[in-house]
Coordinates of C-alpha atoms in Angstrom, one line a residue:
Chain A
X717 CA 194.3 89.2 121.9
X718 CA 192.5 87.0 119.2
X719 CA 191.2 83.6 120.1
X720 CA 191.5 82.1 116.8
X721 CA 194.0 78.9 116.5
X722 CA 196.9 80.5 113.7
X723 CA 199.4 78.7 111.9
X724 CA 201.6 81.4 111.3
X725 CA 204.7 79.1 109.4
X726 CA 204.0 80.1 105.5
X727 CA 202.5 83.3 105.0
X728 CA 202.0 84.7 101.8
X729 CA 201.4 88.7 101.0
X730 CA 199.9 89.7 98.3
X731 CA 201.5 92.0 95.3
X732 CA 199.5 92.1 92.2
X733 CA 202.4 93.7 90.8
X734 CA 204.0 90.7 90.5
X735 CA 201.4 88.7 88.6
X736 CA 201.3 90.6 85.4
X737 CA 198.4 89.0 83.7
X738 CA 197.7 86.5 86.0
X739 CA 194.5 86.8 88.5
X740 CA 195.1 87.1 91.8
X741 CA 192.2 84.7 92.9
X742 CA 194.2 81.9 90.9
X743 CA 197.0 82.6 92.1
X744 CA 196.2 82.8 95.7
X745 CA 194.2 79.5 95.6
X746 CA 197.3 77.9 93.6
X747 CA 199.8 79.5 96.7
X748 CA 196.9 77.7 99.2
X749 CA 197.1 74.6 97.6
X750 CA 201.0 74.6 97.7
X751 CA 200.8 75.1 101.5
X752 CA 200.1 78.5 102.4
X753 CA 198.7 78.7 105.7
X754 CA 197.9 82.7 106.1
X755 CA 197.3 85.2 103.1
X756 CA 197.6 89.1 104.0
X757 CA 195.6 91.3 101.2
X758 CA 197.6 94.1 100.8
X759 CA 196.9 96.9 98.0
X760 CA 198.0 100.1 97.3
X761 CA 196.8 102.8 95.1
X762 CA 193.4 101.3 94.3
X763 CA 189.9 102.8 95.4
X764 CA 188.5 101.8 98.7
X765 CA 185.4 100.0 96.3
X766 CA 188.5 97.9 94.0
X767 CA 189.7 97.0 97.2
X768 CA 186.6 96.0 98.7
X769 CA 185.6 93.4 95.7
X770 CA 188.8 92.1 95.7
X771 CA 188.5 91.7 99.3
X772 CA 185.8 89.4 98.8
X773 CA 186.5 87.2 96.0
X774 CA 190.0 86.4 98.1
X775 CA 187.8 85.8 101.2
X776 CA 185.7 83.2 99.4
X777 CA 188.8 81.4 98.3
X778 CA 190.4 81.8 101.8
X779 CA 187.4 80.6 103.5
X780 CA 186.7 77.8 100.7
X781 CA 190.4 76.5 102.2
X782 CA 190.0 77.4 106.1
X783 CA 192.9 79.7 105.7
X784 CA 192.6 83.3 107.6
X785 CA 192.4 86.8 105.8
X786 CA 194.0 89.3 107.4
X787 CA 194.1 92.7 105.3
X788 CA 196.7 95.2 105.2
X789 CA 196.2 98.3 106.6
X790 CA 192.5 99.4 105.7
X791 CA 190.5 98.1 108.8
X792 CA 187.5 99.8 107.1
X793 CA 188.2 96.8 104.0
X794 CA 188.8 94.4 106.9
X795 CA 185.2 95.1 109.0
X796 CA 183.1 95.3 105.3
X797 CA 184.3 91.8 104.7
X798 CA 184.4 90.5 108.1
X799 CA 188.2 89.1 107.7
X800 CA 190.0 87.1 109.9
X801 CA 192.1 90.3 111.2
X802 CA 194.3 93.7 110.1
X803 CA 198.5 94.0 109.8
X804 CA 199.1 97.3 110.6
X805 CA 202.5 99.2 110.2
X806 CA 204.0 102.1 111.6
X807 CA 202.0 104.1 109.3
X808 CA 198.4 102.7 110.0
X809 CA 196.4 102.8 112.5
X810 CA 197.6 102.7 115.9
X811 CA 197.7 99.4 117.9
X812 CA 195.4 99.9 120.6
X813 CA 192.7 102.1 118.4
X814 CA 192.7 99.2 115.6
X815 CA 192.0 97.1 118.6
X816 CA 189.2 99.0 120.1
X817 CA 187.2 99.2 116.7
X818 CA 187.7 95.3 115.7
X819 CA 187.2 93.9 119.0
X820 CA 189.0 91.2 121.0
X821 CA 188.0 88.4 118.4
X822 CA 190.2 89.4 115.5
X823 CA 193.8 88.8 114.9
X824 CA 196.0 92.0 115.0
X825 CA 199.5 91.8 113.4
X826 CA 202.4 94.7 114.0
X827 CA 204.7 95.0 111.5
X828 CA 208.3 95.6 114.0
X829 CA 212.0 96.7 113.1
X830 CA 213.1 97.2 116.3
X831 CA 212.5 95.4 119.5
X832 CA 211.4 98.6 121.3
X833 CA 208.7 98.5 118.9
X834 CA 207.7 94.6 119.1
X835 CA 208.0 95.0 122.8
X836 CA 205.1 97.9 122.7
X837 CA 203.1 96.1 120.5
X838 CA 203.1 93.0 122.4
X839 CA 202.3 95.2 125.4
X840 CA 199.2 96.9 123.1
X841 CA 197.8 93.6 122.4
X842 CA 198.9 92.1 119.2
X843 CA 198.8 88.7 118.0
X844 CA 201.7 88.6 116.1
X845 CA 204.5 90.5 114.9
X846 CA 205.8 91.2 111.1
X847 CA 209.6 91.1 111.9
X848 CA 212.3 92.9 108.7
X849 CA 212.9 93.2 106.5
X850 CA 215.6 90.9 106.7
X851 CA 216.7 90.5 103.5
X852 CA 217.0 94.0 101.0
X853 CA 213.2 93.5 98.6
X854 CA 212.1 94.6 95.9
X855 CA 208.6 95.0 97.7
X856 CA 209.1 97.8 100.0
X857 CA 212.1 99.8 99.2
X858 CA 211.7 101.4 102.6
X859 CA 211.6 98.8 105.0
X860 CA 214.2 99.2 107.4
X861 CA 216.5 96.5 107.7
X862 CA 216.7 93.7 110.4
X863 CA 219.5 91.7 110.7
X864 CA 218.8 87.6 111.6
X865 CA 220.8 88.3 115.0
X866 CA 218.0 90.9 115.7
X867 CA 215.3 89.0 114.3
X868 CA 216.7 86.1 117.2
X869 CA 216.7 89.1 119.5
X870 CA 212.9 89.5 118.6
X871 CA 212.1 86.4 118.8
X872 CA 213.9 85.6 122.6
X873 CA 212.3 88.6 123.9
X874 CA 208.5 88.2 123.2
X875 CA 205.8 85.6 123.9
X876 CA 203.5 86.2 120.5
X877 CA 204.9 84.7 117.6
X878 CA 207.2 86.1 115.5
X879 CA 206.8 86.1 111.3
X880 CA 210.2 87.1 109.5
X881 CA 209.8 89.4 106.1
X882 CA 212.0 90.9 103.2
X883 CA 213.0 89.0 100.8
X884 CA 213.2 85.4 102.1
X885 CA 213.6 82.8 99.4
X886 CA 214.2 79.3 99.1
X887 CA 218.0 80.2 99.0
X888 CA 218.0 81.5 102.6
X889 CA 215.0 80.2 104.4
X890 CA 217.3 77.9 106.5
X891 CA 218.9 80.8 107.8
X892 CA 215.6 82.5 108.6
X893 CA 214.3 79.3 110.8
X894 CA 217.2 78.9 112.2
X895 CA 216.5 82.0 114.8
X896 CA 213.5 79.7 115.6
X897 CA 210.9 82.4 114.7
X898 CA 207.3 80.8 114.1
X899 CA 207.3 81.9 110.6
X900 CA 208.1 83.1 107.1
X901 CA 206.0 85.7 105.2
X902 CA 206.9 86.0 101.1
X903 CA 205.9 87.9 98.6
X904 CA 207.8 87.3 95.4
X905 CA 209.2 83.8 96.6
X906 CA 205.4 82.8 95.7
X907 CA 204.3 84.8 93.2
X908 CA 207.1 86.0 91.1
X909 CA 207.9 82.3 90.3
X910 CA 206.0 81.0 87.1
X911 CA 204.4 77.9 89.0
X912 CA 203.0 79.6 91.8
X913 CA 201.9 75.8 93.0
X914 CA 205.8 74.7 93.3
X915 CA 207.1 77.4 94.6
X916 CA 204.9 77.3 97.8
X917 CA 205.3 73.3 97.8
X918 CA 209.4 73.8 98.0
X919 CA 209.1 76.2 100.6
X920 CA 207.2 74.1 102.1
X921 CA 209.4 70.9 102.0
X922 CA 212.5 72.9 102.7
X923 CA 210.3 74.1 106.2
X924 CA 209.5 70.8 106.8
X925 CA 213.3 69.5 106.2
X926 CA 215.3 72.1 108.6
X927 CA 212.3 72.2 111.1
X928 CA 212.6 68.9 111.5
X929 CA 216.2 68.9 112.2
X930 CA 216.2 72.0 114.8
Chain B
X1301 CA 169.4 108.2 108.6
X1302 CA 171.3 110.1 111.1
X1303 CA 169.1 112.3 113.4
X1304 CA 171.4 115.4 113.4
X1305 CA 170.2 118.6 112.7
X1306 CA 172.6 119.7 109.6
X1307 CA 173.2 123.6 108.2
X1308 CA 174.3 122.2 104.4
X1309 CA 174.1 125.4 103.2
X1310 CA 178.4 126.5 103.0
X1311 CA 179.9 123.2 102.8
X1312 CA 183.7 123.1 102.4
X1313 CA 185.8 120.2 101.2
X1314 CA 189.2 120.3 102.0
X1315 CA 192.1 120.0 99.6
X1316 CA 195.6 120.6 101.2
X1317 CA 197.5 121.4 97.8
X1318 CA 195.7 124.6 97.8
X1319 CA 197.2 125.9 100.7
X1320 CA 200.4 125.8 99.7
X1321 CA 202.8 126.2 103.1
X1322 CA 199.5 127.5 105.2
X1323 CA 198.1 125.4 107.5
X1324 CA 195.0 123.1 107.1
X1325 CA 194.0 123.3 110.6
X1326 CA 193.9 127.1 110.4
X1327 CA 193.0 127.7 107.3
X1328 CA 189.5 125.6 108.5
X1329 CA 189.3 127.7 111.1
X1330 CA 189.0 130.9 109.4
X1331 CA 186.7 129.6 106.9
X1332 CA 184.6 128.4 109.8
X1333 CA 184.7 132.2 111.1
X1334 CA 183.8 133.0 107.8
X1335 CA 181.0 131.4 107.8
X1336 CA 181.2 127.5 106.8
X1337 CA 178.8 125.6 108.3
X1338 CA 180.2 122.0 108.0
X1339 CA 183.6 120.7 106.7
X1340 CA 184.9 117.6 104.9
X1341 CA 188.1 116.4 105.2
X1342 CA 189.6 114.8 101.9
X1343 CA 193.1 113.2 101.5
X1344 CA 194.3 111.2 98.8
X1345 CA 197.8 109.8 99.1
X1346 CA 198.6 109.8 102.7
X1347 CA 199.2 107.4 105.0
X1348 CA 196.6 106.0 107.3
X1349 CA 198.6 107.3 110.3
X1350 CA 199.1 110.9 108.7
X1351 CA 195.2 110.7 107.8
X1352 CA 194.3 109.8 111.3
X1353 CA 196.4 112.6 113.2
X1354 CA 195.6 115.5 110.5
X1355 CA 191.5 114.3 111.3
X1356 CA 192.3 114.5 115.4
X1357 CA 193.3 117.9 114.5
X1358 CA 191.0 118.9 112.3
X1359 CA 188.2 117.6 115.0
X1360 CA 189.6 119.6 117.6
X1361 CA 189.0 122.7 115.7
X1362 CA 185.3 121.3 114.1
X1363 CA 184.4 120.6 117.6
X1364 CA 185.4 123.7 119.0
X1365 CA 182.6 126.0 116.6
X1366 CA 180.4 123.0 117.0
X1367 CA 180.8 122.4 112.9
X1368 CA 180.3 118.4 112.2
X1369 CA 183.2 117.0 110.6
X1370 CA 182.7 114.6 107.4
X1371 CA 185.6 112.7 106.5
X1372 CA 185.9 111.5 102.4
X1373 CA 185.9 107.9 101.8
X1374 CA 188.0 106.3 104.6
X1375 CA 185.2 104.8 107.2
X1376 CA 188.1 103.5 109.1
X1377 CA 189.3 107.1 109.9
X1378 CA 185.4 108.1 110.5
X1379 CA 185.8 105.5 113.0
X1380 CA 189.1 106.2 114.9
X1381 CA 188.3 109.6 115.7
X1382 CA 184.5 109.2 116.0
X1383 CA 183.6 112.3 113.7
X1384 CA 180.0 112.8 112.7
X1385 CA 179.8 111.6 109.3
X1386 CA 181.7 109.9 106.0
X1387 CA 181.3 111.4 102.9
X1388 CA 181.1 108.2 99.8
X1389 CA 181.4 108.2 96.1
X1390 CA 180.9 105.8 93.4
X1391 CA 184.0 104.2 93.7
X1392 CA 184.2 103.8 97.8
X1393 CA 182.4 102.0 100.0
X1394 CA 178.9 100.7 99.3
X1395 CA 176.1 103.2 100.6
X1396 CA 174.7 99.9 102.7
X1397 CA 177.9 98.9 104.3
X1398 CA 179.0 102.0 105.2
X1399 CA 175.2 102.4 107.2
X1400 CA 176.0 99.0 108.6
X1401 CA 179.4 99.7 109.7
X1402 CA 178.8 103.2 110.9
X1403 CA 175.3 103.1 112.4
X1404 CA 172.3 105.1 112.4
X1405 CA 173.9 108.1 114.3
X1406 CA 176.2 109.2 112.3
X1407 CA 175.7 111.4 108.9
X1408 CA 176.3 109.6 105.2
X1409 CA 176.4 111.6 102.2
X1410 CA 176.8 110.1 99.1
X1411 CA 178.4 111.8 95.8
X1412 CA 175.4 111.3 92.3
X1413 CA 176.2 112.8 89.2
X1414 CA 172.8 111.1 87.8
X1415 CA 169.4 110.9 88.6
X1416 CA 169.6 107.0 88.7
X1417 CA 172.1 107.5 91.8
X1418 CA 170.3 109.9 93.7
X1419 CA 167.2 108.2 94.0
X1420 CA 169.2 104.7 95.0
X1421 CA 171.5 106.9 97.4
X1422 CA 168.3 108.4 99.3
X1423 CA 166.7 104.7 99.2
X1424 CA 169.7 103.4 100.8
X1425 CA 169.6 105.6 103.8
X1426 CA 171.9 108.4 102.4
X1427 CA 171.5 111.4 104.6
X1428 CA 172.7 114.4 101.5
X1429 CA 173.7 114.1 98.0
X1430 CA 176.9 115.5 96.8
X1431 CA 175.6 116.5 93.6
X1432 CA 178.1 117.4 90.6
X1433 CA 180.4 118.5 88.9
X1434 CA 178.1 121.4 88.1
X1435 CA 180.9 123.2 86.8
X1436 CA 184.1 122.2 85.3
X1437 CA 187.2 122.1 88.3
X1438 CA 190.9 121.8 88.8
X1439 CA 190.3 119.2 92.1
X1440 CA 188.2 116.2 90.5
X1441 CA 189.4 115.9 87.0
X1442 CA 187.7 112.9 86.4
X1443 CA 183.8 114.1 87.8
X1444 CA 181.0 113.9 85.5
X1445 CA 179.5 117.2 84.8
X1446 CA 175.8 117.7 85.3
X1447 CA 174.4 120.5 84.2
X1448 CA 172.0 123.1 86.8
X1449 CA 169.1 121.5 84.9
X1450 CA 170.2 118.2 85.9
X1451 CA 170.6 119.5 89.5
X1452 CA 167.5 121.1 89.2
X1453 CA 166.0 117.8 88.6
X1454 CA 167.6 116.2 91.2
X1455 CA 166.4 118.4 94.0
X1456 CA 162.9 118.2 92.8
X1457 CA 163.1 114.4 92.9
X1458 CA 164.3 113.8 96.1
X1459 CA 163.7 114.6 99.6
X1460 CA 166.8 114.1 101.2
X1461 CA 169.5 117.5 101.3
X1462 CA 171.3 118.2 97.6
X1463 CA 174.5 120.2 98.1
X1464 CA 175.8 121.1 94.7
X1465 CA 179.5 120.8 94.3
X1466 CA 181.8 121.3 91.4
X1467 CA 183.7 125.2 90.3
X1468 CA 181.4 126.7 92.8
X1469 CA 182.5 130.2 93.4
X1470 CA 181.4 134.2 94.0
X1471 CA 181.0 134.2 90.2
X1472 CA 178.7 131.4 89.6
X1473 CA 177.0 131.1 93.2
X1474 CA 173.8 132.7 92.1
X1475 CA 173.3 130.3 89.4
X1476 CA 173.6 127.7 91.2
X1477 CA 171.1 128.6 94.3
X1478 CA 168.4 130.1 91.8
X1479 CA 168.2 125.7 91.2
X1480 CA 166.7 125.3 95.1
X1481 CA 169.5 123.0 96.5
X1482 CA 170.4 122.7 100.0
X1483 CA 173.7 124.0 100.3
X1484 CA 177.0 124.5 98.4
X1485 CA 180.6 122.4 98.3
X1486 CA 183.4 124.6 97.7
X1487 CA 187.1 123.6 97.8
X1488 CA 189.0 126.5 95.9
X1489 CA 186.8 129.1 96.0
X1490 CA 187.3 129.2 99.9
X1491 CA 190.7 127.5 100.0
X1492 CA 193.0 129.2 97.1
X1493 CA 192.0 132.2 98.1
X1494 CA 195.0 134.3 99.8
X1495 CA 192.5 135.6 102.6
X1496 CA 190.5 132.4 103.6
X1497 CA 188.3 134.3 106.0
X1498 CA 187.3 137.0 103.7
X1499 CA 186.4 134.5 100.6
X1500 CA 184.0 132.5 102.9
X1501 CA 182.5 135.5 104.2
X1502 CA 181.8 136.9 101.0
X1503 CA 180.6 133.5 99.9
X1504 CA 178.0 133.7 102.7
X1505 CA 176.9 137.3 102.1
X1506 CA 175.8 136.6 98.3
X1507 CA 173.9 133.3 99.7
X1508 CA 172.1 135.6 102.4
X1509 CA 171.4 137.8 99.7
X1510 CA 170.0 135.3 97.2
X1511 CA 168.5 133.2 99.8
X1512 CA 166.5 136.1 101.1
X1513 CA 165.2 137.0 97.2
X1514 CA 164.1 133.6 96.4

């Protein structure tokens, strides 16, 4: 398991489908600046060299801020730019093999929809698991659902922390802490919205409003 | 450079929508009795698990004949099941990163469609050049075509292996060999055929033929 200190609470995935003209540098730096405190590259259906320079430019403005880079999927992206670690789904690579080719040092996230499979990966080694998605997005259309009694299931029944996805919004965050996972991964909550800035600063506040009450 | 001791000359690059309900894993077998002498495995739109497990089958089979196994772009698959080479083009990983990532020991080969590239790709370490599209084809709609003058040139200008790739078949194999390069890339002319063994055998013949005239 990584050594690296996380804050896990506001983690922001990247969809550059949802920009439209906007950059995703910008827009990432704008998220960071709002309170982000994790960004996951993730891209589909580009070359492995697209990926690879956008890789880099995101890791300069992640690095600039302290915040880790963890990329999705492609560990070969993730060891050309040295990130801060991979999220792997049930389609990627497997735990233990991701593990044995970035070494002990980097920060390996599971993607989980079931708590056979965040018990194994805990078991494998991972630092953290992507628990949902627990509310129906736009993102993945085939995420398996999770429902916030399960994701409290999760949670009880594992010792890494757990990050919720799928659709969590300022309309139902409180729900989401309230199974007292560690934190929140969005997509569109950040970067759908038209002030990218704003929409992570509320998230933020509304975090640091019910997190203070529980 | 990696120190293995290469046969170039019957190179087959793999291409699953050729073989229609056959099976990749014995469909590379036969060409392999037929006479291939090393194989690449190429996937576009799969997952990275699917990738993975078709390449631990595939390596199975490459091992078995003692065949080295080049996988297209994906270094992180390279990696996970520790075959012997990666195969790059223009648009995947740097030539440089992918030495630094996968070590001395293992083969690079590096797709050029100009001059310009092959002389940087053999600076850079490459151990072959992929050199084409020499004639047009159905797989790569978007490769450059270089004309057997062009590949002519290339092979005289560098020292490193040149296996010409690009509508390579029975027809036009003569052609191509009369230019000096190292060894052939074929996808259809091996793999759309109905009897796999048979077209790479055939494929050999003419080069023994050739090869012994020259």
């Amino acid at each position: 398991m990584s050594e690296v200190e996380v804050d896990y609470s506001l983690y922001l995935v990247t969809d550059r489908k949802m920009l439209g003209v906007r950059d995703l540098g910008q827009s990432i730096e704008l998220a960071i600046q709002g309170g982000v405190t994790l960004v996951q590259l993730r891209e589909k259906s580009v070359s492995t060299r697209e990926f690879l320079e956008l890789a880099q430019r995101v890791k300069e403005i992640t690095a600039h801020y302290q915040i880790p880079l963890i990329i999705n999927d492609r560990l070969d992206i993730a060891l050309a730019i040295d990130a801060d670690g991979l999220h792997i789904g049930q389609d990627d690579l497997p735990m233990l093999k991701a593990r044995e080719l970035l070494g002990k040092r980097k920060i390996i996230g599971v993607s989980a929809s079931t708590l056979a499979e965040a018990l194994l990966a805990q078991q494998q080694g991972a630092d953290y698991l992507g628990v949902g998605a627990v509310f129906s997005t736009t993102t993945k259309a085939d995420a398996s659902e999770v429902s916030l009694q399960q994701l409290e299931i999760i949670k009880k029944s594992v010792t890494i922390p757990v990050v919720a996805i799928g659709g969590i919004n300022d309309m139902n965050l409180k729900q989401v802490l309230a199974t007292g996972i560690d934190g929140v991964s969005v997509v569109s909550a950040i970067l759908a919205k038209e002030d990218i800035l704003e929409a992570a600063k509320q998230l933020r506040e509304i975090m640091r409003y019910w997190t203070r009450l529980c």
